[in-house]
Short mmCIF file of C-alpha atoms and ligand atoms in Angstrom, two decimals:
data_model
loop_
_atom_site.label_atom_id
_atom_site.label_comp_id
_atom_site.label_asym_id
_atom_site.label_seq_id
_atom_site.Cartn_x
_atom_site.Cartn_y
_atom_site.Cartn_z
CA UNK A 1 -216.95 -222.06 -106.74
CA UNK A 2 -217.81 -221.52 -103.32
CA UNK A 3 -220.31 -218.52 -104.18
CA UNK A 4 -222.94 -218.50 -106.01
CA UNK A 5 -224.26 -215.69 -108.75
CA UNK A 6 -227.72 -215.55 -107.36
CA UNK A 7 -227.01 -215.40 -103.42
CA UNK A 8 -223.83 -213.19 -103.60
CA UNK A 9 -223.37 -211.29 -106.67
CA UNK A 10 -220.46 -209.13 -105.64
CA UNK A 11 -218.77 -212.43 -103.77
CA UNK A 12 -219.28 -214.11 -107.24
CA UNK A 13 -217.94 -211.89 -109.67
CA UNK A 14 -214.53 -211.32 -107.56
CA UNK A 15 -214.15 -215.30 -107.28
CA UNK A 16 -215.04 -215.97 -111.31
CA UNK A 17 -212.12 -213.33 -111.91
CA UNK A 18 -209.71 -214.93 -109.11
CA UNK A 19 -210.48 -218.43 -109.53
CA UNK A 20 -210.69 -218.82 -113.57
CA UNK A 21 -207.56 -216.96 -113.78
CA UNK A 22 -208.40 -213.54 -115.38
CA UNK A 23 -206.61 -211.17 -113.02
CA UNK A 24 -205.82 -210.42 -109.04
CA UNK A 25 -205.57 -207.51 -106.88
CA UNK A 26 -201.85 -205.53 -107.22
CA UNK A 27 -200.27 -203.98 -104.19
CA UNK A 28 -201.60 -200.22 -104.79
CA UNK A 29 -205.16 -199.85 -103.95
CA UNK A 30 -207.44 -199.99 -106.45
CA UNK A 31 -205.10 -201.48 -109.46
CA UNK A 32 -204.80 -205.02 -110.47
CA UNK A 33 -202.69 -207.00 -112.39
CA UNK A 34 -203.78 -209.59 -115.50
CA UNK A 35 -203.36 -212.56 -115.80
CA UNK A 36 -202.33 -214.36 -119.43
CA UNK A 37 -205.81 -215.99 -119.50
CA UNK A 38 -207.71 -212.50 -118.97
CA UNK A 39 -205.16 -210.36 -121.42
CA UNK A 40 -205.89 -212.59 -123.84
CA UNK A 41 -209.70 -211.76 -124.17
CA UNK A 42 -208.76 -208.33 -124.03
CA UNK A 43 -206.40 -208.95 -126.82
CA UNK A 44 -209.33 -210.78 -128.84
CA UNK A 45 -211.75 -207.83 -127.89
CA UNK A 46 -208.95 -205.15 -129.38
CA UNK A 47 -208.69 -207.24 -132.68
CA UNK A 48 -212.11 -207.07 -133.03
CA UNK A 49 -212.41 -203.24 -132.54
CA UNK A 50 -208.72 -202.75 -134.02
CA UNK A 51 -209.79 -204.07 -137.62
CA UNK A 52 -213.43 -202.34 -137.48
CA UNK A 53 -211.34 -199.23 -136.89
CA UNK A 54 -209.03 -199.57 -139.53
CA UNK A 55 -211.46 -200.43 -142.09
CA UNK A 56 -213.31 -197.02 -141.35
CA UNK A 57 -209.90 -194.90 -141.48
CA UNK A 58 -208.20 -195.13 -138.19
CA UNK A 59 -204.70 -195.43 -137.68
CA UNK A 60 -202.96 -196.30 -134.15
CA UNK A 61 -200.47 -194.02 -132.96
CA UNK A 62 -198.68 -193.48 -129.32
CA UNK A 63 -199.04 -190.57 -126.82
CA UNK A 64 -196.83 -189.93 -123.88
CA UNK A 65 -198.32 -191.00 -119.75
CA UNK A 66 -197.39 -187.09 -118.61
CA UNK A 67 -199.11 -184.09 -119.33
CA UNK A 68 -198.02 -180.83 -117.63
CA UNK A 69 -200.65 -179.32 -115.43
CA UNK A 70 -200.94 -176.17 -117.62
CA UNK A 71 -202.07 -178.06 -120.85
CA UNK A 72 -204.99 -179.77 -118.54
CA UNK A 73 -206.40 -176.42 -117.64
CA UNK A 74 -206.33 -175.14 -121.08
CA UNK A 75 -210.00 -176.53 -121.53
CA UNK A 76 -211.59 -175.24 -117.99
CA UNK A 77 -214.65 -177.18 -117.50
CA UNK A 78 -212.90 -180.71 -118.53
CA UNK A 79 -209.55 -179.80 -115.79
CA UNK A 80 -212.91 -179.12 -113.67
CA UNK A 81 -214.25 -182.33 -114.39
CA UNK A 82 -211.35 -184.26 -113.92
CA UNK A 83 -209.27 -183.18 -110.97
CA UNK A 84 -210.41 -185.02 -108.18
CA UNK A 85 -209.47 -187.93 -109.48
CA UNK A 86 -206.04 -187.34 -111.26
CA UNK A 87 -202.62 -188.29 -109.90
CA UNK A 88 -199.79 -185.84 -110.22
CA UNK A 89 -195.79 -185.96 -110.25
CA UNK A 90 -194.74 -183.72 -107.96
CA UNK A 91 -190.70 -185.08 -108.12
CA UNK A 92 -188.52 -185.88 -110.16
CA UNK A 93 -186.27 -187.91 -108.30
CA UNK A 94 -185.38 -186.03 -105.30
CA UNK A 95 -185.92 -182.23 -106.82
CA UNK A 96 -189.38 -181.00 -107.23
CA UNK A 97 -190.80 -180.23 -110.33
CA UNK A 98 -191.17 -176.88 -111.26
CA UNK A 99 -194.55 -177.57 -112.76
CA UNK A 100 -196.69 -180.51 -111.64
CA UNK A 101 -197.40 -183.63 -113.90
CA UNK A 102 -200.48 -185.11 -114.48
CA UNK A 103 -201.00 -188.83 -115.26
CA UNK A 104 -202.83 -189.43 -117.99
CA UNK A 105 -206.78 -189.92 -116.95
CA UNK A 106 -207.77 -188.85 -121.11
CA UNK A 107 -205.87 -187.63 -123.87
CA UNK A 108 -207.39 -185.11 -125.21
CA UNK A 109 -205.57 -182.16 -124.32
CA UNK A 110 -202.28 -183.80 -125.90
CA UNK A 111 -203.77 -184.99 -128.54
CA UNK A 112 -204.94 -181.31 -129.46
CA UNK A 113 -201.44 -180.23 -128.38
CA UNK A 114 -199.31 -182.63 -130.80
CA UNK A 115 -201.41 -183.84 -133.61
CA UNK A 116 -203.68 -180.76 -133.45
CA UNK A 117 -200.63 -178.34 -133.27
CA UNK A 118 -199.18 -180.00 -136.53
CA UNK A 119 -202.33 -179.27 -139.04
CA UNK A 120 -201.97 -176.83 -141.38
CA UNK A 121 -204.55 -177.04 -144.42
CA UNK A 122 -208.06 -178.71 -145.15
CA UNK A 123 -206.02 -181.16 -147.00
CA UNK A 124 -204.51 -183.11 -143.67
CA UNK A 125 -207.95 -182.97 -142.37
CA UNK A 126 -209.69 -185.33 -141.23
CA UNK A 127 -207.13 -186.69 -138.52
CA UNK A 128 -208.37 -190.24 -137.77
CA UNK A 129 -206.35 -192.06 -134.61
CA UNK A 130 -206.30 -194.01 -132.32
CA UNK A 131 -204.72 -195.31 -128.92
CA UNK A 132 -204.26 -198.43 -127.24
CA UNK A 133 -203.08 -197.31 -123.66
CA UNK A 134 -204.03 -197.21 -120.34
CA UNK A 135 -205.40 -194.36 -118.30
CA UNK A 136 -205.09 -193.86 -114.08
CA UNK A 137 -207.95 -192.11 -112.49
CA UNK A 138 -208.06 -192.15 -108.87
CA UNK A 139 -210.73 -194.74 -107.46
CA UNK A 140 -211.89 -193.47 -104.17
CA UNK A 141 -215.32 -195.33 -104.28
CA UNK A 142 -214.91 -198.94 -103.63
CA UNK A 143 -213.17 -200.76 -106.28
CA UNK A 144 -214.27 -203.54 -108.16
CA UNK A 145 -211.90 -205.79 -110.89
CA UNK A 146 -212.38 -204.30 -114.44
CA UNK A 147 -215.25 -202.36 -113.66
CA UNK A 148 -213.72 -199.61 -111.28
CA UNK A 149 -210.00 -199.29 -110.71
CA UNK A 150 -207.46 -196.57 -110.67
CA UNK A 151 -205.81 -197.74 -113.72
CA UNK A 152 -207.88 -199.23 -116.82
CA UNK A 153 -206.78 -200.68 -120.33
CA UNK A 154 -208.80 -198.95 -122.86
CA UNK A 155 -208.50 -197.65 -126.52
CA UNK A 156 -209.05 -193.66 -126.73
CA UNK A 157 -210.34 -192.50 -130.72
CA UNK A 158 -209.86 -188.81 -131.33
CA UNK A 159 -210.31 -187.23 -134.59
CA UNK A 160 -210.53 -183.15 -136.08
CA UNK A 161 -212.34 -182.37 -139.11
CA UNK A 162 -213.30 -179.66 -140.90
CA UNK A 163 -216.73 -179.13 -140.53
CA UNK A 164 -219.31 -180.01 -137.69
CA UNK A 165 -221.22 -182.35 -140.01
CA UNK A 166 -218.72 -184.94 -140.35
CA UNK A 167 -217.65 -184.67 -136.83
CA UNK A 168 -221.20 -185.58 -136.10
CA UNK A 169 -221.00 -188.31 -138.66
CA UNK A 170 -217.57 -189.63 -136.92
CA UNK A 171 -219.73 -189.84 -133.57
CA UNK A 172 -222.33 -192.02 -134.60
CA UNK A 173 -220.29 -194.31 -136.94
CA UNK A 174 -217.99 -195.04 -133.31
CA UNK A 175 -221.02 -195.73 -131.50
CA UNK A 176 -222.46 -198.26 -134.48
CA UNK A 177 -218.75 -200.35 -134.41
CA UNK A 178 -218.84 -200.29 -130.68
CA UNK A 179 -222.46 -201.47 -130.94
CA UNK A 180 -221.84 -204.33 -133.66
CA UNK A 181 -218.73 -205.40 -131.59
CA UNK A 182 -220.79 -205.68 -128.25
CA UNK A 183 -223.58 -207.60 -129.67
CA UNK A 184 -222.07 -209.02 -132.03
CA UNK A 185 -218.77 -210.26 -130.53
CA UNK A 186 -219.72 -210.01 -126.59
CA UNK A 187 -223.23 -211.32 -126.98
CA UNK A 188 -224.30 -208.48 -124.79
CA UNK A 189 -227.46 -206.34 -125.82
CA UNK A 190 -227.42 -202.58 -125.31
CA UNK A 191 -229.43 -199.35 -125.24
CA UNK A 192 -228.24 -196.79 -127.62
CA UNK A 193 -228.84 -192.89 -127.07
CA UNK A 194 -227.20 -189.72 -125.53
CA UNK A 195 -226.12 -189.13 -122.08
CA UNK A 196 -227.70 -185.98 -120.44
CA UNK A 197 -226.61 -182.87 -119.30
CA UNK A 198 -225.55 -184.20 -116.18
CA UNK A 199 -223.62 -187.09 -117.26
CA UNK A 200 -222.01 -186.17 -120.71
CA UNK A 201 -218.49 -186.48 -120.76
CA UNK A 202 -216.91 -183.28 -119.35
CA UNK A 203 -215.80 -180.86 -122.33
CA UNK A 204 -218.03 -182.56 -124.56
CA UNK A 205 -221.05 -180.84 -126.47
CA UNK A 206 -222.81 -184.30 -126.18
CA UNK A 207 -222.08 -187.80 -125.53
CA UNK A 208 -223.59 -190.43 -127.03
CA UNK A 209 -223.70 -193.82 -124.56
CA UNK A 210 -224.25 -197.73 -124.68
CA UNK A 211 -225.44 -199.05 -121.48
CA UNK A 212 -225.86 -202.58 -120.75
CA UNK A 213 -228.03 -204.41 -117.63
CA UNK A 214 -226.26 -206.93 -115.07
CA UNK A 215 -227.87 -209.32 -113.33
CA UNK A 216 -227.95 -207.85 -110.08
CA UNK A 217 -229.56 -204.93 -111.62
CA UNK A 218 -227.03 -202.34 -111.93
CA UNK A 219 -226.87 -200.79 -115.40
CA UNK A 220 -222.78 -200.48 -116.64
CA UNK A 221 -221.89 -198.06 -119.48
CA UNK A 222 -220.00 -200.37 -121.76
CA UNK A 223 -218.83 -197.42 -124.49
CA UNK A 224 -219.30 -193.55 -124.83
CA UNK A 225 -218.55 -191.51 -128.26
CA UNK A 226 -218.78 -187.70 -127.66
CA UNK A 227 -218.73 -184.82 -130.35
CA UNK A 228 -216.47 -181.96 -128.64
CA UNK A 229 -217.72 -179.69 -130.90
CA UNK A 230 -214.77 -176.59 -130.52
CA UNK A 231 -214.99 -176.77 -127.33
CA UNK A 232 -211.04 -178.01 -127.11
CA UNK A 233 -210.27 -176.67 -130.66
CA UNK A 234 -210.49 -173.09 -130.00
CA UNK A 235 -208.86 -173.22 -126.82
CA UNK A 236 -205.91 -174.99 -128.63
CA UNK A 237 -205.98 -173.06 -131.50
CA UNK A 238 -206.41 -176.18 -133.58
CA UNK A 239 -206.82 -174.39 -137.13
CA UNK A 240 -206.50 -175.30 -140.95
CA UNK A 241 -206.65 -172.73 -143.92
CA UNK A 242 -209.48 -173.58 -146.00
CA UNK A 243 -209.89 -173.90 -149.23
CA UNK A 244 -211.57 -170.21 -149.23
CA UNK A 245 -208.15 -168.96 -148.27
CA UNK A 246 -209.15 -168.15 -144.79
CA UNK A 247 -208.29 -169.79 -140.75
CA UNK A 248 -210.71 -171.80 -139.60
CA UNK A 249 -211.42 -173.49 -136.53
CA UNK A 250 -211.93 -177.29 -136.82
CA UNK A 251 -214.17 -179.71 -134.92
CA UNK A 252 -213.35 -182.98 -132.89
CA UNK A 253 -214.66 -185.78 -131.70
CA UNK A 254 -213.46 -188.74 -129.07
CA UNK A 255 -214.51 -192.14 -128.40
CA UNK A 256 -213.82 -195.13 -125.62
CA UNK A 257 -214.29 -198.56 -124.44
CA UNK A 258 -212.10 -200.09 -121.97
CA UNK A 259 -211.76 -203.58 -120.37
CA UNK A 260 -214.76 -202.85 -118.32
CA UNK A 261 -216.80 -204.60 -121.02
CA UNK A 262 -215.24 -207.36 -119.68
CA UNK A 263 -216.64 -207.07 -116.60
CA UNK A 264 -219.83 -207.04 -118.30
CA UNK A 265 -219.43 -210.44 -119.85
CA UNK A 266 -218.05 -211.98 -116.27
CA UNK A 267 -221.52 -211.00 -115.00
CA UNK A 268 -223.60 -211.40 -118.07
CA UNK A 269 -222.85 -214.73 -119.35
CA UNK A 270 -221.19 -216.24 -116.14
CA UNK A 271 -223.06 -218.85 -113.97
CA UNK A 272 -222.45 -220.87 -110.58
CA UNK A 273 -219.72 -223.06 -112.51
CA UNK A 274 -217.84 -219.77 -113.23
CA UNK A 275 -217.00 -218.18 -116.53
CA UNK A 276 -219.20 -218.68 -119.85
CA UNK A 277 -217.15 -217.03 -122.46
CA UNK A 278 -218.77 -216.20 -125.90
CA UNK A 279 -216.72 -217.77 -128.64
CA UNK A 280 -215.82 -214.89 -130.52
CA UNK A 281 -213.67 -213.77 -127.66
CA UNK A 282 -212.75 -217.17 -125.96
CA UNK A 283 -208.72 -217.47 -126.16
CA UNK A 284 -209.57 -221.07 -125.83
CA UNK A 285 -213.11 -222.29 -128.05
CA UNK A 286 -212.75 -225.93 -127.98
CA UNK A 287 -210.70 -227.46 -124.99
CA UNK A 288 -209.76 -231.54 -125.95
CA UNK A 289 -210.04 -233.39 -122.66
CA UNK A 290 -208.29 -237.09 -123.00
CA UNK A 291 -210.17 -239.54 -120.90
CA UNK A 292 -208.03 -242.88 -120.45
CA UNK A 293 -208.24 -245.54 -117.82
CA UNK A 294 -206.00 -247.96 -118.94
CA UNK A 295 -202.46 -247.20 -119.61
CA UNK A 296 -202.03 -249.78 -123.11
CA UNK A 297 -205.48 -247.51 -124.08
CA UNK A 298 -202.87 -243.67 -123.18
CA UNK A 299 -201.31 -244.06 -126.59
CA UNK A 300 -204.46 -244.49 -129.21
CA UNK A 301 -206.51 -241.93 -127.21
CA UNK A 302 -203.70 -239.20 -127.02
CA UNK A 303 -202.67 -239.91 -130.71
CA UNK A 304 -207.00 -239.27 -132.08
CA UNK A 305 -206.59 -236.15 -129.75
CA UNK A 306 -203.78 -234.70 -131.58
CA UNK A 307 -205.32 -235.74 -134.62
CA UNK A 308 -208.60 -233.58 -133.53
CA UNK A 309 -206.54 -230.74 -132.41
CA UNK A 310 -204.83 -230.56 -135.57
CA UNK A 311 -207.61 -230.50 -137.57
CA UNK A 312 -209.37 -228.12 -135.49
CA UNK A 313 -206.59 -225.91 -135.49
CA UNK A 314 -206.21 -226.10 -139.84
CA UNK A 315 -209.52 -224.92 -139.46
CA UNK A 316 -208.85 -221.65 -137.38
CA UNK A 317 -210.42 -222.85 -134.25
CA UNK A 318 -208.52 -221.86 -131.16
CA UNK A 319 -208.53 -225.32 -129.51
CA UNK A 320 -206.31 -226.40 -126.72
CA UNK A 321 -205.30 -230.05 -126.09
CA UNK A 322 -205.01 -230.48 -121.78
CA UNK A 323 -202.64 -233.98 -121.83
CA UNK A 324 -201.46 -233.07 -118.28
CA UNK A 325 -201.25 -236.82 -116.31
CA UNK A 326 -201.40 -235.11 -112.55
CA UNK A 327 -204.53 -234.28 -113.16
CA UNK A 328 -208.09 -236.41 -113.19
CA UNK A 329 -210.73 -236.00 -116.17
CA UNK A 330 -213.49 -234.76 -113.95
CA UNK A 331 -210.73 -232.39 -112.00
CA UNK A 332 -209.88 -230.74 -115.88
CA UNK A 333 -213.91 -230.50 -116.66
CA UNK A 334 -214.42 -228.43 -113.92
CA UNK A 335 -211.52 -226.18 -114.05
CA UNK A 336 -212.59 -225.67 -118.16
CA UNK A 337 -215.84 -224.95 -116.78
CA UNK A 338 -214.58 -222.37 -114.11
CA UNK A 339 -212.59 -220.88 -117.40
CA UNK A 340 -215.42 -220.52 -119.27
CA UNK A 341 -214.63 -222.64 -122.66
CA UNK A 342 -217.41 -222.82 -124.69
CA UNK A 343 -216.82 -226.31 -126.02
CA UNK A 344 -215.49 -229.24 -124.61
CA UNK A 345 -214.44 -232.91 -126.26
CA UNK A 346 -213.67 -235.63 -124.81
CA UNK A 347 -212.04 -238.51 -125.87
CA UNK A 348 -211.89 -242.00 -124.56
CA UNK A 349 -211.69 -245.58 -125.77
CA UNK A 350 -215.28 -245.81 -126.89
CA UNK A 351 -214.72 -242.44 -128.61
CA UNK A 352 -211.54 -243.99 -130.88
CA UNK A 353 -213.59 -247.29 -131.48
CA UNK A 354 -216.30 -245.58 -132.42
CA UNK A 355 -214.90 -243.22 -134.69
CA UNK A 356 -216.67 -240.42 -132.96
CA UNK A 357 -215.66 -237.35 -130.51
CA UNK A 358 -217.96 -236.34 -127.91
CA UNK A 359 -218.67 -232.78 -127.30
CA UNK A 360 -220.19 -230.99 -124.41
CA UNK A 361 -221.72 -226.98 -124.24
CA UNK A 362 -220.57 -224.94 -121.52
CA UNK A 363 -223.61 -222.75 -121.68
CA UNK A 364 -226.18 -225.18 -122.42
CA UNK A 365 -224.34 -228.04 -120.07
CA UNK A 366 -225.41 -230.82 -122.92
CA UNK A 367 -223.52 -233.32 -124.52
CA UNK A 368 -223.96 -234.36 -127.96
CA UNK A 369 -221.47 -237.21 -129.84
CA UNK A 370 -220.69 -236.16 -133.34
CA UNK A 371 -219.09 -238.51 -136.54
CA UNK A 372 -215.19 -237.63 -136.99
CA UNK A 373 -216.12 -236.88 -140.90
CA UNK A 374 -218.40 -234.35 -139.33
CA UNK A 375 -216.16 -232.96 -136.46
CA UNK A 376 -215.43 -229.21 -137.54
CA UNK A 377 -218.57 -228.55 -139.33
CA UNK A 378 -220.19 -229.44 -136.12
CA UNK A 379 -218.03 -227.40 -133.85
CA UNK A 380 -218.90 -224.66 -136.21
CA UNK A 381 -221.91 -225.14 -135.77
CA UNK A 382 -221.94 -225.59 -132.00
CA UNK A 383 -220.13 -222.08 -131.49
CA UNK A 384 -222.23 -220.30 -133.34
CA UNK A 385 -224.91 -221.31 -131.60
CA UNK A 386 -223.50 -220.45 -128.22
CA UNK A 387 -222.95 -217.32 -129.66
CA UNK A 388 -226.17 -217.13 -130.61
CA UNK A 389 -227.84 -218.04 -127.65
CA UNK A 390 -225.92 -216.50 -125.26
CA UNK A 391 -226.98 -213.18 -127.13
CA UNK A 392 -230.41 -214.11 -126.40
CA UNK A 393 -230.87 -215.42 -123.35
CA UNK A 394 -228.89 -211.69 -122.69
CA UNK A 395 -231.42 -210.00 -124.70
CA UNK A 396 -234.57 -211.49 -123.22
CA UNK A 397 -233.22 -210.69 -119.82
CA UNK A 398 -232.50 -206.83 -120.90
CA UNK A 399 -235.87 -206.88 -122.64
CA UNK A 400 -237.61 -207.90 -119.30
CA UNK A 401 -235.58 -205.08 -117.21
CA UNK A 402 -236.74 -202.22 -119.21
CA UNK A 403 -240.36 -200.95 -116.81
CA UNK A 404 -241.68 -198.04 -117.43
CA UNK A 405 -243.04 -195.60 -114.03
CA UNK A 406 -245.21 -192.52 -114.21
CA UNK A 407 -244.95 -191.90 -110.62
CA UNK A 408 -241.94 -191.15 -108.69
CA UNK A 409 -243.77 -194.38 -105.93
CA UNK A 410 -243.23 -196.54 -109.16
CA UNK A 411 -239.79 -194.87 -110.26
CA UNK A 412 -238.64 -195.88 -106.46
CA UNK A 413 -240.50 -199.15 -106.39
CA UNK A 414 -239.27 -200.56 -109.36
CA UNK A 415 -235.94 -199.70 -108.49
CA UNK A 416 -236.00 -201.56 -105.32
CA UNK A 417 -237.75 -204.55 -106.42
CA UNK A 418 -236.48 -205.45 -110.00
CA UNK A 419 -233.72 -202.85 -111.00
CA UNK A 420 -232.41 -202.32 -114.72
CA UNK A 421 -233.89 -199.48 -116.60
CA UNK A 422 -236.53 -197.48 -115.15
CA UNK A 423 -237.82 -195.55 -118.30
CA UNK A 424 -239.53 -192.74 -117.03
CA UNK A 425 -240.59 -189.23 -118.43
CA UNK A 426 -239.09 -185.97 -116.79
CA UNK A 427 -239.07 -182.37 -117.62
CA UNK A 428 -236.02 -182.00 -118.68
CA UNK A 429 -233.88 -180.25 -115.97
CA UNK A 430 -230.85 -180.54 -114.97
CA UNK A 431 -232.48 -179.77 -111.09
CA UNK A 432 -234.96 -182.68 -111.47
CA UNK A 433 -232.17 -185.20 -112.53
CA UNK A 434 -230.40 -184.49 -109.88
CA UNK A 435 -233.17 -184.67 -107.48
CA UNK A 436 -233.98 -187.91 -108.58
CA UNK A 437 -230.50 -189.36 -107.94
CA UNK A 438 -230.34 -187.99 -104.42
CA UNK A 439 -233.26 -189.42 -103.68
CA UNK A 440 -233.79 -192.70 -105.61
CA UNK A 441 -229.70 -192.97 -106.57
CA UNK A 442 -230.51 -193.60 -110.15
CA UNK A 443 -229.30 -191.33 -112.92
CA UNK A 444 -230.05 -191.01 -116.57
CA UNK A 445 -228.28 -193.59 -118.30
CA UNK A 446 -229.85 -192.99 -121.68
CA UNK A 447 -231.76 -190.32 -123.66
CA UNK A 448 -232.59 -192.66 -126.81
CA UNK A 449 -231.85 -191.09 -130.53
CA UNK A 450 -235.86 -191.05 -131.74
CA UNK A 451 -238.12 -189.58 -128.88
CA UNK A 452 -240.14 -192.30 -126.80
CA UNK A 453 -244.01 -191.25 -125.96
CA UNK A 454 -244.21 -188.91 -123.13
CA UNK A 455 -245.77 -191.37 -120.07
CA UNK A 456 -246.61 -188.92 -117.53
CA UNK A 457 -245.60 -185.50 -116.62
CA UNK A 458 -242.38 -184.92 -115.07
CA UNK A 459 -241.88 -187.99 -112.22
CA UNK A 460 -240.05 -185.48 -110.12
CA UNK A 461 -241.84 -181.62 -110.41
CA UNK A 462 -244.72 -182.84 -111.82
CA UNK A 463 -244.31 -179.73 -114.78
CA UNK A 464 -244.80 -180.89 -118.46
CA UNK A 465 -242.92 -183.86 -119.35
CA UNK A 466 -240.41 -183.20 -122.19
CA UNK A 467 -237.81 -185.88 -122.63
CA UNK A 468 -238.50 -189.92 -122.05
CA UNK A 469 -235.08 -191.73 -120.75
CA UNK A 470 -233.97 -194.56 -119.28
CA UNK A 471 -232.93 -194.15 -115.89
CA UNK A 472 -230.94 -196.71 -113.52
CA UNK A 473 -228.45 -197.50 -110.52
CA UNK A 474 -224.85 -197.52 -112.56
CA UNK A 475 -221.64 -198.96 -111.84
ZN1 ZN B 501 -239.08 -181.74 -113.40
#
């Protein structure tokens, strides 16, 4: 690693995601391609959220990349929202087309135009799916890998029901997966609460937000859940006969995370070495490193390394024996380091005689030598408690980047000198929010669920203080 976290942050992150092999730049601006290494944390991510979802009623479906201009503009404020940064077909092939074609940037509006179209009564209701897919918004602000590009991976919930209640029920159960699977899975602590006026999702009668702190300050939104309300129902006539005999319009909700959250954990866990990936979502937990220097001593360590990998393996541990002879020992530690693997063994002479296996933390950088009879129990063990302290060491940082102003001096001072969340009390406006960003370039981030004491009065007007959020400089 030629850059390191704390001198060059931005340098950093783009050489972690070059260098330990998660993705590269593709030739249109703003769009890159993954590598094996980084699709497969995104595939561990989705199983985590995939079987959360289907244990709570979701089923995955498929929806088309098009939709025709006039379905976009059906719902006015979201075509509003949305239209600087969509990408149309014009063509098709040579002839133009006699109606333009967006590419997807959200679903909703074909979502309410297929599954919506198809409900009759209260019985279908609710509609619970989901959609694995990708979605192209055009990136004219400087891109970054994961975090902002013109096309993302991401998994797009939307759901109808009959009544508002469970709709609002449907938004908050999202958000508490989303949560569990972020803290739980990503070992990253967030702050849970509503976006504002300003920033809800566009369409939505109010979004509901996780936002996490990186290191350099920044706060990144790592999943939103928003309850639409009717606001796309009634303009798509989405309607069900009750069981009163009678139409009635019904209510929706949608919900997101996309592989920005793994930009999150690039800048979260990672450290000079590169990559520290939390277990739960490390394609690779326990990476067997063979360390021979005498060619009549290849054969016994090779065969105990097998023997380790195959018992690590029975045990559902995703462990990966590296046998390759071009390369040195201490040329494979590093590049496992760069890669993030959260557990390394190594295995040498001394470790056959002594009927032991040495094992080494990535995120700690210790080494501890553990009994064979006691090898997976102790690489159980170990993982968890990377997990565990990766969480932590996350949490104490998030905990120390939460600083309250009651001054718009401290607001701006904070801001400058330590970052993260600024929690500050405003009146409420839409006018002062936006004052604040154009001057200080921090926005609302979140409005938590239970009211925080009122600090000052507003930071901006100075009028009576009314709502206490956490405010910040996002990706
Ligand atoms: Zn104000």
């Amino acid at each position: 690693m030629k850059h390191r976290k704390s001198e060059n942050f931005s340098e950093w992150y783009v050489e972690v995601v070059e260098e330990a092999g998660l993705a590269g730049y593709a030739p249109v601006k703003g769009t890159i391609y993954l590598l094996p290494y980084g699709y497969e944390i995104w595939e561990l991510i989705r199983s985590h959220l995939d079987k959360r979802f289907r244990e709570s009623g979701h089923r995955n479906a498929f929806l088309p990349v098009l939709i025709p201009e006039s379905l976009l503009r059906k719902e006015a404020e979201h075509f509003k929202g949305f239209t600087p940064e969509v990408f149309w077909v014009t063509h098709s092939g040579d002839d133009p087309l006699g109606e333009r074609l967006a590419v997807r940037p959200t679903s909703e509006t074909l979502f309410y135009a297929t599954f919506g179209g198809a409900i009759k009564s209260w019985r279908e209701l609710p509609v619970l799916v989901n959609f694995w897919n990708s979605a192209l918004r055009a990136e004219i602000k400087s891109t970054k890998p994961f975090i902002r590009t013109s096309e993302f991976l991401w998994q797009e919930g939307h759901t109808i029901h009959a009544t508002r209640e469970e709709a609002e029920e449907e938004v908050m159960r999202m958000l508490r997966i989303y949560r569990e699977v972020i803290e739980e899975k990503l070992a990253i602590p967030v702050v849970a609460g509503y976006k504002s006026e300003l920033e809800k999702f566009v369409g939505a009668v109010y979004t509901t937000t996780l936002e996490a702190v990186m290191p350099d300050g920044k706060v990144l939104q790592m999943a939103t859940s928003h309850n639409l309300g009717q606001n796309f129902t009634i303009p798509f006539e989405v309607r069900y006969l009750g069981p009163d005999g009678k139409m009635h319009y019904a209510w929706s909700t949608s919900w997101g995370l996309s592989w920005r959250v793994i930009g999150a954990v690039i800048m979260v866990h990672g450290d000079d070495r590169g990559l520290r990936l939390p277990p739960e979502i490390a394609p690779i937990q326990v990476v067997i490193v063979p360390i021979h220097y005498k060619e009549e001593e290849r054969a016994l360590v090779l065969e105990k390394c097998r023997e380790v990998a195959r018992r690590l393996a029975d045990a559902g541990i995703r462990v990966h024996l590296d046998d390759r002879t071009e390369y040195t020992p201490g040329w494979k530690f590093n590049e496992w380091e760069l890669k993030g693997v959260p557990l390394r063994a190594e295995i040498g002479p001394k470790e056959v005689e002594g009927g032991r296996v040495t094992l080494a933390r990535r995120d700690a950088l210790t080494r501890v030598a553990v009994s064979d009879a006691e090898l997976v129990e102790s690489v159980r063990r170990l993982l968890d408690e990377i997990q565990r302290s990766l969480y932590e060491s996350a949490k104490r940082f998030l905990l120390e980047h939460i600083t309250d102003a009651r001054s718009l001096e401290e607001f701006s001072r904070v801001l400058e000198e330590k970052g993260g969340f600024v929690r500050a009390t405003y009146c409420g406006s839409k006018e002062c929010e936006a004052a604040i960003k154009e001057l200080t370039g921090a926005t609302v981030r979140v409005i938590p669920f239970d009211p925080e004491p009122i600090l000052s009065n507003c930071v901006y007007c100075g009028g009576e203080g009314k709502v206490t959020a956490y405010f910040g400089r996002a990706y």
